Short mmCIF file of C-alpha atoms in Angstrom, two decimals:
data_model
loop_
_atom_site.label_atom_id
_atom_site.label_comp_id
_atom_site.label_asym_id
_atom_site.label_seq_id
_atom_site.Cartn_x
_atom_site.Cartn_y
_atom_site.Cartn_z
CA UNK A 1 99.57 -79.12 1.94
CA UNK A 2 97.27 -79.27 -1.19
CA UNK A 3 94.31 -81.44 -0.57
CA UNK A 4 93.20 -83.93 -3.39
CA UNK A 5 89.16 -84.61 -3.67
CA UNK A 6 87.62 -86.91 -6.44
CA UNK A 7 85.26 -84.84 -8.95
CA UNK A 8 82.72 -87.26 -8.04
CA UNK A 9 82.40 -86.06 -4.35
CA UNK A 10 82.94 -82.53 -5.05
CA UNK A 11 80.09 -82.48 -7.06
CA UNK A 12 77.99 -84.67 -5.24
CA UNK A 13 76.15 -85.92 -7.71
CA UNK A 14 73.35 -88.75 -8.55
CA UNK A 15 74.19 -92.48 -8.83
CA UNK A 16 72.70 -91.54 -12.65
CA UNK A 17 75.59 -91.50 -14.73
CA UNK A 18 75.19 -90.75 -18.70
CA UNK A 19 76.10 -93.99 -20.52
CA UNK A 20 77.13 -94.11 -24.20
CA UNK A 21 77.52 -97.01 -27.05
CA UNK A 22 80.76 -95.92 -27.97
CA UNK A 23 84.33 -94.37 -26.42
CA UNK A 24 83.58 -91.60 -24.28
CA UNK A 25 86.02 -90.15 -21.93
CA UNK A 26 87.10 -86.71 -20.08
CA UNK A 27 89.15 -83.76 -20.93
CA UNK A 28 92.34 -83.02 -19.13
CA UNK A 29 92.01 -82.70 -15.55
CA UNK A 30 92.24 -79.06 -13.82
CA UNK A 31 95.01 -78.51 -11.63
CA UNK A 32 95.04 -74.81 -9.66
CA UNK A 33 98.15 -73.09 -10.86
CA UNK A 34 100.05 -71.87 -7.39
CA UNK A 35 102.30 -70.00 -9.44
CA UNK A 36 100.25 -68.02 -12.01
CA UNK A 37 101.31 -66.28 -14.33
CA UNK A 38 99.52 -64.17 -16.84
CA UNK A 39 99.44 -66.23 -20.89
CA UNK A 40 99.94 -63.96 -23.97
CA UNK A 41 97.28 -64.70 -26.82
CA UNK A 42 99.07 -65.34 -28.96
CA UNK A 43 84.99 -65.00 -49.09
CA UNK A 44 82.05 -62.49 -49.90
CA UNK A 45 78.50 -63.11 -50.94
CA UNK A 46 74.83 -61.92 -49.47
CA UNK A 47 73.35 -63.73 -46.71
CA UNK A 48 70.31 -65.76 -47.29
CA UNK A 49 67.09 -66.29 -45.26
CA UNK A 50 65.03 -69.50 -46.80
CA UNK A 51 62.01 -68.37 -45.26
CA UNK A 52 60.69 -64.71 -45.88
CA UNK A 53 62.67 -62.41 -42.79
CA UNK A 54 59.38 -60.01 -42.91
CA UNK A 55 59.60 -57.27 -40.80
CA UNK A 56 57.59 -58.57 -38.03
CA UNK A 57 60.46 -60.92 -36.94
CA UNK A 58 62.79 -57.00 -36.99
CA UNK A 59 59.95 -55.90 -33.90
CA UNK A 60 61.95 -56.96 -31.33
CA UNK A 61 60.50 -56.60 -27.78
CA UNK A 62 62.41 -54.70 -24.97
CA UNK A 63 62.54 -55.27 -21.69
CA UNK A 64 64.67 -54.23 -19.02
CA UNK A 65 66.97 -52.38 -21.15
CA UNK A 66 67.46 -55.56 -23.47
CA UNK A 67 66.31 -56.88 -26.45
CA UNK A 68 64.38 -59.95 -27.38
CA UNK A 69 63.68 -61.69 -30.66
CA UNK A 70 60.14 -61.26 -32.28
CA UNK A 71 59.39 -64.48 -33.70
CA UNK A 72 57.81 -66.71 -31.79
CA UNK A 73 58.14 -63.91 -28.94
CA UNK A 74 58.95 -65.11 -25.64
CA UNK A 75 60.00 -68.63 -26.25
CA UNK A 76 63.87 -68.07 -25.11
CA UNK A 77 64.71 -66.13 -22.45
CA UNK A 78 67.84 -64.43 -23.59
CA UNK A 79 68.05 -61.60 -24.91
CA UNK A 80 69.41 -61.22 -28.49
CA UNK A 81 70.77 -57.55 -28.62
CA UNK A 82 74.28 -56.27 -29.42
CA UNK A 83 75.78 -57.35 -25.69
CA UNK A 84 74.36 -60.96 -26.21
CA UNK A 85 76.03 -61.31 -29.98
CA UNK A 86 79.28 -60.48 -28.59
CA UNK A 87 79.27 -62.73 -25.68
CA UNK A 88 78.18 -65.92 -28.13
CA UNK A 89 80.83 -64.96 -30.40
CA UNK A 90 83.26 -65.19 -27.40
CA UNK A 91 81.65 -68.45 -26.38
CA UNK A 92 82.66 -69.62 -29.48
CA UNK A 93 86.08 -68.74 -29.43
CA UNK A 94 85.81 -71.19 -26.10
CA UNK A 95 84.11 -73.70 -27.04
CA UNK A 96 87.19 -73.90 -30.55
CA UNK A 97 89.89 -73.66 -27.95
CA UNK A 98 88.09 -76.37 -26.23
CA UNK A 99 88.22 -78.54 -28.77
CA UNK A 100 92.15 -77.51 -29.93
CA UNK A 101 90.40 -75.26 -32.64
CA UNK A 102 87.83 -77.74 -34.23
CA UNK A 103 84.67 -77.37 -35.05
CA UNK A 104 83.34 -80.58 -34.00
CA UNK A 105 83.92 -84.34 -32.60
CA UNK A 106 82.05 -86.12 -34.57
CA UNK A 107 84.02 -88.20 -37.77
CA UNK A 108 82.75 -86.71 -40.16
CA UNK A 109 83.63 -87.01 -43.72
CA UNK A 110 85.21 -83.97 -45.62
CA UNK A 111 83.29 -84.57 -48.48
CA UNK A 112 79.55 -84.26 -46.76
CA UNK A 113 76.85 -82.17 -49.22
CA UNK A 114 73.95 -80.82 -46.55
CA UNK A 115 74.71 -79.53 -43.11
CA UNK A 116 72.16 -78.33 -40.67
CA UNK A 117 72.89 -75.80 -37.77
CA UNK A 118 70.22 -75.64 -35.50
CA UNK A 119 70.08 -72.58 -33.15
CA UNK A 120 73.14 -70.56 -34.79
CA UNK A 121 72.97 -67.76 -32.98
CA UNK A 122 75.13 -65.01 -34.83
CA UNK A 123 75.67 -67.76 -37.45
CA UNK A 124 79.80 -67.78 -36.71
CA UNK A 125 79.77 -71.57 -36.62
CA UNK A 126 77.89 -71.75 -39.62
CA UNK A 127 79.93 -69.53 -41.85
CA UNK A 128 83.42 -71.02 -40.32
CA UNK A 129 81.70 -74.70 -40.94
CA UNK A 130 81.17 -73.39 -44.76
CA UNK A 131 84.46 -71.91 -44.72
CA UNK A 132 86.35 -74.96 -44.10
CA UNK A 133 83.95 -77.41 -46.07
CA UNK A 134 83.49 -75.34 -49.22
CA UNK A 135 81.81 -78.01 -51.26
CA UNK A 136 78.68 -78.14 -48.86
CA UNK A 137 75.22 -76.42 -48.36
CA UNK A 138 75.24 -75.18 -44.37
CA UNK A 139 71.79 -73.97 -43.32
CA UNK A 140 71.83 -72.38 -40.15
CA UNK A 141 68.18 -71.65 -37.94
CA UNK A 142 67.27 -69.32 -35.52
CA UNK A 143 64.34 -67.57 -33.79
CA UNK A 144 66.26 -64.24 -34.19
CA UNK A 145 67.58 -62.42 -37.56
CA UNK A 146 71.26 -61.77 -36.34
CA UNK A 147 73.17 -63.27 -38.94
CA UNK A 148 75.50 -61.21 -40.56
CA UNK A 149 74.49 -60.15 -44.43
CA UNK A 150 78.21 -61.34 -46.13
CA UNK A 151 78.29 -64.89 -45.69
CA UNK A 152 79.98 -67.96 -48.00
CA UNK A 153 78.30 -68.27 -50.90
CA UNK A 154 77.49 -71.94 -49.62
CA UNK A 155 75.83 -70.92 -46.16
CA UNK A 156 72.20 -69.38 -45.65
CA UNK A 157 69.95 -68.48 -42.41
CA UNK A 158 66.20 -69.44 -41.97
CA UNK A 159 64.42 -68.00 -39.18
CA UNK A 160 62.91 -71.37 -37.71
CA UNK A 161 61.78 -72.83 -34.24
CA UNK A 162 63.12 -76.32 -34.17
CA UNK A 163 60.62 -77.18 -31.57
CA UNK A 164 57.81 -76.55 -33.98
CA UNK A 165 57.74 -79.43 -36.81
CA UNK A 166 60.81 -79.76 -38.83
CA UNK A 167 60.19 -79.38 -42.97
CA UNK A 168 62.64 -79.57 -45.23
CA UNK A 169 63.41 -80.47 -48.47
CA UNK A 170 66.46 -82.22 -48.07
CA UNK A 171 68.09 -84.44 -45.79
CA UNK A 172 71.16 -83.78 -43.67
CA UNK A 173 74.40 -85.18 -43.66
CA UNK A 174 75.48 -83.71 -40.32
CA UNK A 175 73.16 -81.72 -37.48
CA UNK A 176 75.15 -79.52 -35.25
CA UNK A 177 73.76 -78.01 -32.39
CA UNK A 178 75.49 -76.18 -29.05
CA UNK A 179 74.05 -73.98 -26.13
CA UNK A 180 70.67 -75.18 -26.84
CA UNK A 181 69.87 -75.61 -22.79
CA UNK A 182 67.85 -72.68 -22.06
CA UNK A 183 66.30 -73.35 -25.63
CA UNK A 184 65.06 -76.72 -26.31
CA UNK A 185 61.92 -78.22 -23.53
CA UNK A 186 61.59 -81.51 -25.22
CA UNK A 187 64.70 -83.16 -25.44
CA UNK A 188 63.23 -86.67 -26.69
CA UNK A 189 61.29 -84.67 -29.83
CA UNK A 190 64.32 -82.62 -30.84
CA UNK A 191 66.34 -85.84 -31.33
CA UNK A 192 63.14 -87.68 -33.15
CA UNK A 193 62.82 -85.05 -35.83
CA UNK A 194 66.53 -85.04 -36.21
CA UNK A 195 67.02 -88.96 -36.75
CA UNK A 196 64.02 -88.47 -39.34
CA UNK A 197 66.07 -85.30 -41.15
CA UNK A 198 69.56 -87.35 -41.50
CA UNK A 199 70.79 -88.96 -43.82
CA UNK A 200 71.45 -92.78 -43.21
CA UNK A 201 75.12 -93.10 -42.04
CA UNK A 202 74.96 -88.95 -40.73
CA UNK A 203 75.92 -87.82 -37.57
CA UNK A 204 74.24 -85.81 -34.82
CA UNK A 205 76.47 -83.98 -32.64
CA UNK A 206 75.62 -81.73 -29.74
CA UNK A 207 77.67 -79.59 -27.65
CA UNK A 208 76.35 -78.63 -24.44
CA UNK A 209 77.31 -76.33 -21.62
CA UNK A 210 75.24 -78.40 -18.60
CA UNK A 211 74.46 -76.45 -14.78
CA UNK A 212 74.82 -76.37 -12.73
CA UNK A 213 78.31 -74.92 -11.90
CA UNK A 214 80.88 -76.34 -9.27
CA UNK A 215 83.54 -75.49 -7.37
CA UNK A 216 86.64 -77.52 -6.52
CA UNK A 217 86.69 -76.47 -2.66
CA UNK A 218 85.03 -78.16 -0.48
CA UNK A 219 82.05 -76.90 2.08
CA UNK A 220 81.60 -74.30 -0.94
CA UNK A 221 77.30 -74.45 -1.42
CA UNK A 222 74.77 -72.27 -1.97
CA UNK A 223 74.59 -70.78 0.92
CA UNK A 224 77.82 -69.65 1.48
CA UNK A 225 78.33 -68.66 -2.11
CA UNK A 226 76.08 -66.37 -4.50
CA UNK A 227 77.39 -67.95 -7.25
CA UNK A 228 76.19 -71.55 -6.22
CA UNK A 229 72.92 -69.16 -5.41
CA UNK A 230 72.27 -67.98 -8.63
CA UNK A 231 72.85 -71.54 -10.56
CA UNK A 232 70.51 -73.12 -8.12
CA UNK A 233 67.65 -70.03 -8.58
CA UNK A 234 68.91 -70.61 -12.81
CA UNK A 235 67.57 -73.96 -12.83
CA UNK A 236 64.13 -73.03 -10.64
CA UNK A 237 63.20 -70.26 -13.13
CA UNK A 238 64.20 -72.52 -15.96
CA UNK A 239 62.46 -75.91 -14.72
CA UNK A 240 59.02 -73.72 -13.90
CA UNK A 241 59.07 -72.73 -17.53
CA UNK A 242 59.59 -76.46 -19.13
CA UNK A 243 63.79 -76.03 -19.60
CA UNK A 244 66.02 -79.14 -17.89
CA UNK A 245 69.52 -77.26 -16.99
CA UNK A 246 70.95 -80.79 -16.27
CA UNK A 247 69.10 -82.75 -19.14
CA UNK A 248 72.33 -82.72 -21.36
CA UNK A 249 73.61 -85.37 -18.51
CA UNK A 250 71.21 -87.88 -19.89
CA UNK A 251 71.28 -87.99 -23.33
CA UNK A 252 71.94 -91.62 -24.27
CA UNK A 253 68.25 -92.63 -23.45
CA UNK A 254 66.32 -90.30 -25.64
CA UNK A 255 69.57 -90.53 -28.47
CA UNK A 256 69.06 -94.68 -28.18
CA UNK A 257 65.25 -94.28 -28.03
CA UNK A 258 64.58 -92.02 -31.32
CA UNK A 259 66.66 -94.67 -33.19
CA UNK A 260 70.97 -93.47 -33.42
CA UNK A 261 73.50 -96.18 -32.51
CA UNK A 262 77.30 -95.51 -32.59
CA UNK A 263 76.42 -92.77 -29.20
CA UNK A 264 79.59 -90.91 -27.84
CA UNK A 265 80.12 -88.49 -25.40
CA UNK A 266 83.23 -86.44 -24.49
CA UNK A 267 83.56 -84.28 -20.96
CA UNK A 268 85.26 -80.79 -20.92
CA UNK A 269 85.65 -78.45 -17.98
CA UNK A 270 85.67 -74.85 -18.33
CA UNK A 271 87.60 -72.79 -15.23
CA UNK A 272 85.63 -69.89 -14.48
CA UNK A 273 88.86 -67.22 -14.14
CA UNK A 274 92.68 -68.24 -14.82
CA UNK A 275 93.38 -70.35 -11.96
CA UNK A 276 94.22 -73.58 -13.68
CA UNK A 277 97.62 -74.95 -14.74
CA UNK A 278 98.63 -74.55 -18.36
CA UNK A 279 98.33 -72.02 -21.26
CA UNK A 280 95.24 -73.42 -22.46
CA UNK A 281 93.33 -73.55 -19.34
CA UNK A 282 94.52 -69.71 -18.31
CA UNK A 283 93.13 -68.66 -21.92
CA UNK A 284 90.12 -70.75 -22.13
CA UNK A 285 89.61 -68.97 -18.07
CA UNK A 286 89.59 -65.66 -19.27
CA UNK A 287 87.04 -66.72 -22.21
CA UNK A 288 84.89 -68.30 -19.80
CA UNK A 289 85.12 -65.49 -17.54
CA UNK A 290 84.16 -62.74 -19.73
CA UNK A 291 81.78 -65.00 -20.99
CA UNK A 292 79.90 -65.37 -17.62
CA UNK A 293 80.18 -61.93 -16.57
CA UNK A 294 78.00 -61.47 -19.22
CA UNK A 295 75.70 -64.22 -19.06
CA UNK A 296 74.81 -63.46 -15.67
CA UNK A 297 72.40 -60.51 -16.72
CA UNK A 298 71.51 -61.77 -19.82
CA UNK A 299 69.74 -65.48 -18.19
CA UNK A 300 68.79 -63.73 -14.99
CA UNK A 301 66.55 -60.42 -15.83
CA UNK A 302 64.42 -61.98 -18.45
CA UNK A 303 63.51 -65.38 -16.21
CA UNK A 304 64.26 -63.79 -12.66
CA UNK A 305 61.53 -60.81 -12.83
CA UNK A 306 59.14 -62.82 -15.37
CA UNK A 307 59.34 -66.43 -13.40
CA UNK A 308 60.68 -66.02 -10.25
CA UNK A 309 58.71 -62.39 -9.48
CA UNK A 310 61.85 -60.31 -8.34
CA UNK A 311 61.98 -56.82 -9.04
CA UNK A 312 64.99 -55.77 -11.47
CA UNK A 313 66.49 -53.84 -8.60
CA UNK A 314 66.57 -57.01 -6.72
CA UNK A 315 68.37 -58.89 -9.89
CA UNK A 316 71.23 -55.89 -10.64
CA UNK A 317 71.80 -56.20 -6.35
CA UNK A 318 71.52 -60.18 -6.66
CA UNK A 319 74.25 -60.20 -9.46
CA UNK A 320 76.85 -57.71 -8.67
CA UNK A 321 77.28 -60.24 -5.37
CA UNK A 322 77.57 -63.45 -7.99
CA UNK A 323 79.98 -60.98 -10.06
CA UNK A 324 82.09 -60.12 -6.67
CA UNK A 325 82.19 -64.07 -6.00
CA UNK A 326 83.30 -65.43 -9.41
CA UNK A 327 86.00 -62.70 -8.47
CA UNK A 328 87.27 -64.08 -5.38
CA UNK A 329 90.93 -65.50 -5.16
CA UNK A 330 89.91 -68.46 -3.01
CA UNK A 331 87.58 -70.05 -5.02
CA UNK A 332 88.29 -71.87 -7.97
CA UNK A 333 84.72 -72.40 -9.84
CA UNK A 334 84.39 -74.03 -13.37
CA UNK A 335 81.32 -75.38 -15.62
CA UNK A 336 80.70 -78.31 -17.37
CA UNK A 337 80.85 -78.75 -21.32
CA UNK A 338 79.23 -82.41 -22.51
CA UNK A 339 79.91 -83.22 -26.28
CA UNK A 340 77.86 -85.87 -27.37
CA UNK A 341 77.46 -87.00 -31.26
CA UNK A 342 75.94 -90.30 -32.52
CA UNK A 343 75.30 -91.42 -36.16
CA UNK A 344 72.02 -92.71 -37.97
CA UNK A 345 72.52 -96.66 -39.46
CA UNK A 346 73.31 -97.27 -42.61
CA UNK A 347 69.86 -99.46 -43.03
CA UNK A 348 68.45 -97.42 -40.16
CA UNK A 349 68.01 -100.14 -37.98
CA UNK A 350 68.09 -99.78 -34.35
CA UNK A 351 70.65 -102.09 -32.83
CA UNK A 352 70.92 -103.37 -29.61
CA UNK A 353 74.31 -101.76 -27.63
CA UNK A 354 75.55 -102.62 -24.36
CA UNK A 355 75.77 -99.38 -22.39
CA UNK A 356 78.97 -98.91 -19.92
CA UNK A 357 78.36 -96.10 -17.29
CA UNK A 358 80.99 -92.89 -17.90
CA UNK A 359 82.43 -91.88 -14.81
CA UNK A 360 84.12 -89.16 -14.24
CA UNK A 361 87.02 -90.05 -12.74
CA UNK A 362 89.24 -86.25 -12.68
CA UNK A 363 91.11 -85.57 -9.58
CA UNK A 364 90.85 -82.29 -9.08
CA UNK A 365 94.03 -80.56 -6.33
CA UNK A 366 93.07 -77.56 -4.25
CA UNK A 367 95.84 -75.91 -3.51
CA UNK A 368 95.26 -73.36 -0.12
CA UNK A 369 98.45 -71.62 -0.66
CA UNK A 370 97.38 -70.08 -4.34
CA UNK A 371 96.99 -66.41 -3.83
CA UNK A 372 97.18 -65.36 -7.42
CA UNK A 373 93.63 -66.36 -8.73
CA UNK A 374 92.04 -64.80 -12.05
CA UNK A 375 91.43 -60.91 -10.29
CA UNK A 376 93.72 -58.55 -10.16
CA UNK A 377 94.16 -55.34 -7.54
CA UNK A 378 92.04 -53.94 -9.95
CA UNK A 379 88.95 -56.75 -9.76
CA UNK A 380 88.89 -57.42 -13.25
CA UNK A 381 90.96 -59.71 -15.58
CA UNK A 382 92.82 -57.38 -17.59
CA UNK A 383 96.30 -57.43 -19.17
CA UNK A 384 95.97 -58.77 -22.53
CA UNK A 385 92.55 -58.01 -24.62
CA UNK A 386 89.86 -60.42 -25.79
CA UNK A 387 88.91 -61.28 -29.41
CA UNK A 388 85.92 -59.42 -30.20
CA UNK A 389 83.78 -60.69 -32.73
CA UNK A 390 85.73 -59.01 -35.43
CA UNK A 391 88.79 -61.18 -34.57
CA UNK A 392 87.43 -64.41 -36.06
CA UNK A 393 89.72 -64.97 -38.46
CA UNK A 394 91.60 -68.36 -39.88
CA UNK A 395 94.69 -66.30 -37.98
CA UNK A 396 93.08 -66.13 -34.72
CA UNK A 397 92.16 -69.82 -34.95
CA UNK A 398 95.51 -71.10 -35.74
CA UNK A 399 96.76 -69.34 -32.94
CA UNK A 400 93.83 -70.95 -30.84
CA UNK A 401 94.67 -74.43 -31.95
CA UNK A 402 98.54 -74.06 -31.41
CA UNK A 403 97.73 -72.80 -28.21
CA UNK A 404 95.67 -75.79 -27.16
CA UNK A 405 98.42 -77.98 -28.47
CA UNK A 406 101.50 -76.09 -26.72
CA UNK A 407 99.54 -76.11 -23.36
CA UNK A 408 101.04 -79.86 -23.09
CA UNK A 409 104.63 -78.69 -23.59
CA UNK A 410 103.76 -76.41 -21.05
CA UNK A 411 102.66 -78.92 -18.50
CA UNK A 412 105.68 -81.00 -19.35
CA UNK A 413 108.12 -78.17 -19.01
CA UNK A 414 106.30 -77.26 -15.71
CA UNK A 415 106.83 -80.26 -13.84
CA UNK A 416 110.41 -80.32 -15.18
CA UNK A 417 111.06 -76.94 -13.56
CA UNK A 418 109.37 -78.18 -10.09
CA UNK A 419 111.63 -81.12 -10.10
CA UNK A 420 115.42 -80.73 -8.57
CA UNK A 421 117.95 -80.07 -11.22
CA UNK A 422 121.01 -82.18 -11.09
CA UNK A 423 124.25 -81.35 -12.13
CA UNK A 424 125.85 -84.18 -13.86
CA UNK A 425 129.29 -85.08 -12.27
CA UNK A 426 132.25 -84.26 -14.80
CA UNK A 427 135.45 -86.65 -14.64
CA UNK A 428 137.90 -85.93 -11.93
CA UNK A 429 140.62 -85.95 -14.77
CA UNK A 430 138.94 -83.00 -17.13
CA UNK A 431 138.31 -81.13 -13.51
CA UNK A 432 141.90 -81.43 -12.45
CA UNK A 433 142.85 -80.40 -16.33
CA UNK A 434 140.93 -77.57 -16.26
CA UNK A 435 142.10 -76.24 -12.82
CA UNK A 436 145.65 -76.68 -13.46
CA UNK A 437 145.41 -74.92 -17.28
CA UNK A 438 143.05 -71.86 -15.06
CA UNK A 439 146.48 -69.68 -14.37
CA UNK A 440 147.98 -67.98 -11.83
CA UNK A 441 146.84 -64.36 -10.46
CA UNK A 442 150.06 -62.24 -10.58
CA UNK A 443 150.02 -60.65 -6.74
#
């Protein structure tokens, strides 16, 4: 018999709940699917750097068989090589399928002028941002020159370290920032110089993948799982060098504190693998999946051997047990996604808000019986291929978003297919019509 445990114990966490000013609320629960079944996926111009891109920022460091960014060498702990672009342009494909193929939460209006990135990675939120809002200017910043050279003739790259002081000329409608955890140390000062860089009446809005991971069964912990392991060592190595892996959970203070009103926040969980009901959830599994696989290495060599002082022998051994777990049919793991945006006032006043906790109040069923998992035979999650980075296109999108909205039909015609069918019960006079018009075998 499936068991059903409230999120809330499962995850055992702190009394301190996030609280917001505005709505906030959850995305659709995860259910484990018993009876899995594999889902079918269904402008030019020369990029831009503001400041000079001299070619000491192109003298990447390498360590460990990876590559790390130049400018301001050191600072993040990921590497930024060809491995690392491909897995953020897969995390992006997750975090639009997340958000049924948006690029945001935040209401902003279609006719905004100045938009701010901050930590665009390859720069493919930037460029589909410009895309889709062709009559404004999209900056995007970064400590590492990965953009690619054709962009929108309306988006440019500056190579930038938003934890250094913020100088621009102009003011921003809208800031968008995501994956910033193992990035940004001071939480409090990244949100100051952002209030003081919007516009009156703009929005900040900051998507957030927050550690560290769970896992839906019970007595699962860290040391019975590597997995639950290596998130607990993750946040070690990053708390010794200044990072907060569960800051994102606390945003409202520091939001409230630098001056923005109007604060939202919107949960999202992301299954690790494809065993949750509904075509969305199997997709957005396999994203998160791949996505992991190859996060693992990328977090863990840098800030293991550097912080933590194992050997990179240690780290390869230490991960291919993590990699073996996330593979395991029994164990249904998932991570967190927090979306919070809030705007700027009008007269930029500060108002006073009363502040309602957000609980999350998800009930997650573990079902014993589901044998099917994310793994094949094989160990891997094969079938149908990924997007690469060369897949994001409007198509691909569309397909994402139709996908996220179909994944309710799905649900719907699930539960009808569970239930019993009945027959509906014809009149005894068209049955006795029908059998006496049936004729007559000849013997």
């Amino acid at each position: 018999m499936a068991a059903s445990h409230n999120i809330l114990d499962i995850a055992n966490e702190s009394s301190d709940e996030p609280t917001t000013d505005g709505a906030s609320s959850s995305g659709p629960s995860l259910e484990i699917d018993s009876d899995e079944r594999d889902s079918a996926y269904g402008g030019d111009g020369q990029s831009s750097y503001t400041m000079s891109a001299t070619s000491s920022v192109f003298n990447f460091r390498y360590e460990h068989g990876r590559r790390y960014h130049a400018y301001a060498e050191g600072k993040y702990p990921v590497p930024n090589d060809e491995t690392e672009m491909d897995r953020l342009d897969l995390q992006h494909h997750a975090f639009r399928l997340t958000l049924d193929g948006k690029l945001y939460q935040a209401p902003i209006p279609k006719n905004l002028q100045n938009v701010l990135d901050v930590g665009c990675g390859t720069g493919i939120w930037s460029i589909e941002f410009a895309d889709e809002h062709p009559c404004a200017r999209v900056l995007g910043t970064d400590l590492s020159p990965i953009q690619p050279a054709q962009v929108p003739p309306n988006c440019e790259f500056l190579i930038d370290d938003c934890e250094q002081d913020w100088i621009f000329h102009n003011q921003f409608d809208y800031i968008h920032t995501r994956a910033m955890v193992a990035a940004v140390k001071n939480w409090g000062r990244f949100f100051e110089q952002a209030y003081a860089n919007i516009k009156p009446g703009g929005y900040l809005e900051c998507q957030e993948i927050v550690f560290p991971i769970r896992c839906m069964d019970a007595n699962v912990t860290a040391q019975n799982s590597p997995l639950m392991r290596w998130s607990e060592l993750f946040l070690e190595a990053a708390t010794k060098i200044g990072l907060d892996g569960t800051g994102p959970r606390h945003f409202t203070p520091k939001l409230r504190d630098s001056g923005f009103v109007d604060i939202n926040l919107k949960k999202f969980k992301w299954p690790i693998g494809k065993w949750a009901k509904g075509a969305k959830f199997k997709l957005l599994g396999r994203f998160v999946f791949e996505d992991l696989m190859d996060w693992l290495p990328s977090s863990s060599l840098g800030l293991f051997t550097r912080v933590l002082g194992w050997s990179r022998e240690e780290v390869e051994v230490f991960l291919s047990e993590c990699r073996a777990e996330a593979k395991r049919k029994d164990r249904h793991y998932y991570g967190e996604v927090y979306v919070w945006w809030a705007r700027k006032a009008e007269d930029g006043s500060n108002s006073s808000y009363s502040h309602e906790p957000v609980l999350d109040d998800e009930i997650l069923e573990s079902d014993e019986d589901d044998a099917s998992h994310h793994a094949t035979e094989g160990g891997g999650v094969t079938n149908v291929p990924l997007p690469t980075a060369t897949d994001v296109t409007q198509a691909s999108v569309d397909q994402l978003s139709a996908l996220a909205v179909s994944s309710k039909d799905d649900e719907v015609s699930e539960s009808k297919k569970s239930a019993p069918e009945t027959k509906p019960e014809e009149p005894a006079s068209i049955a006795s019509k029908d059998a006496s018009a049936t004729p007559t075998p000849q013997s």
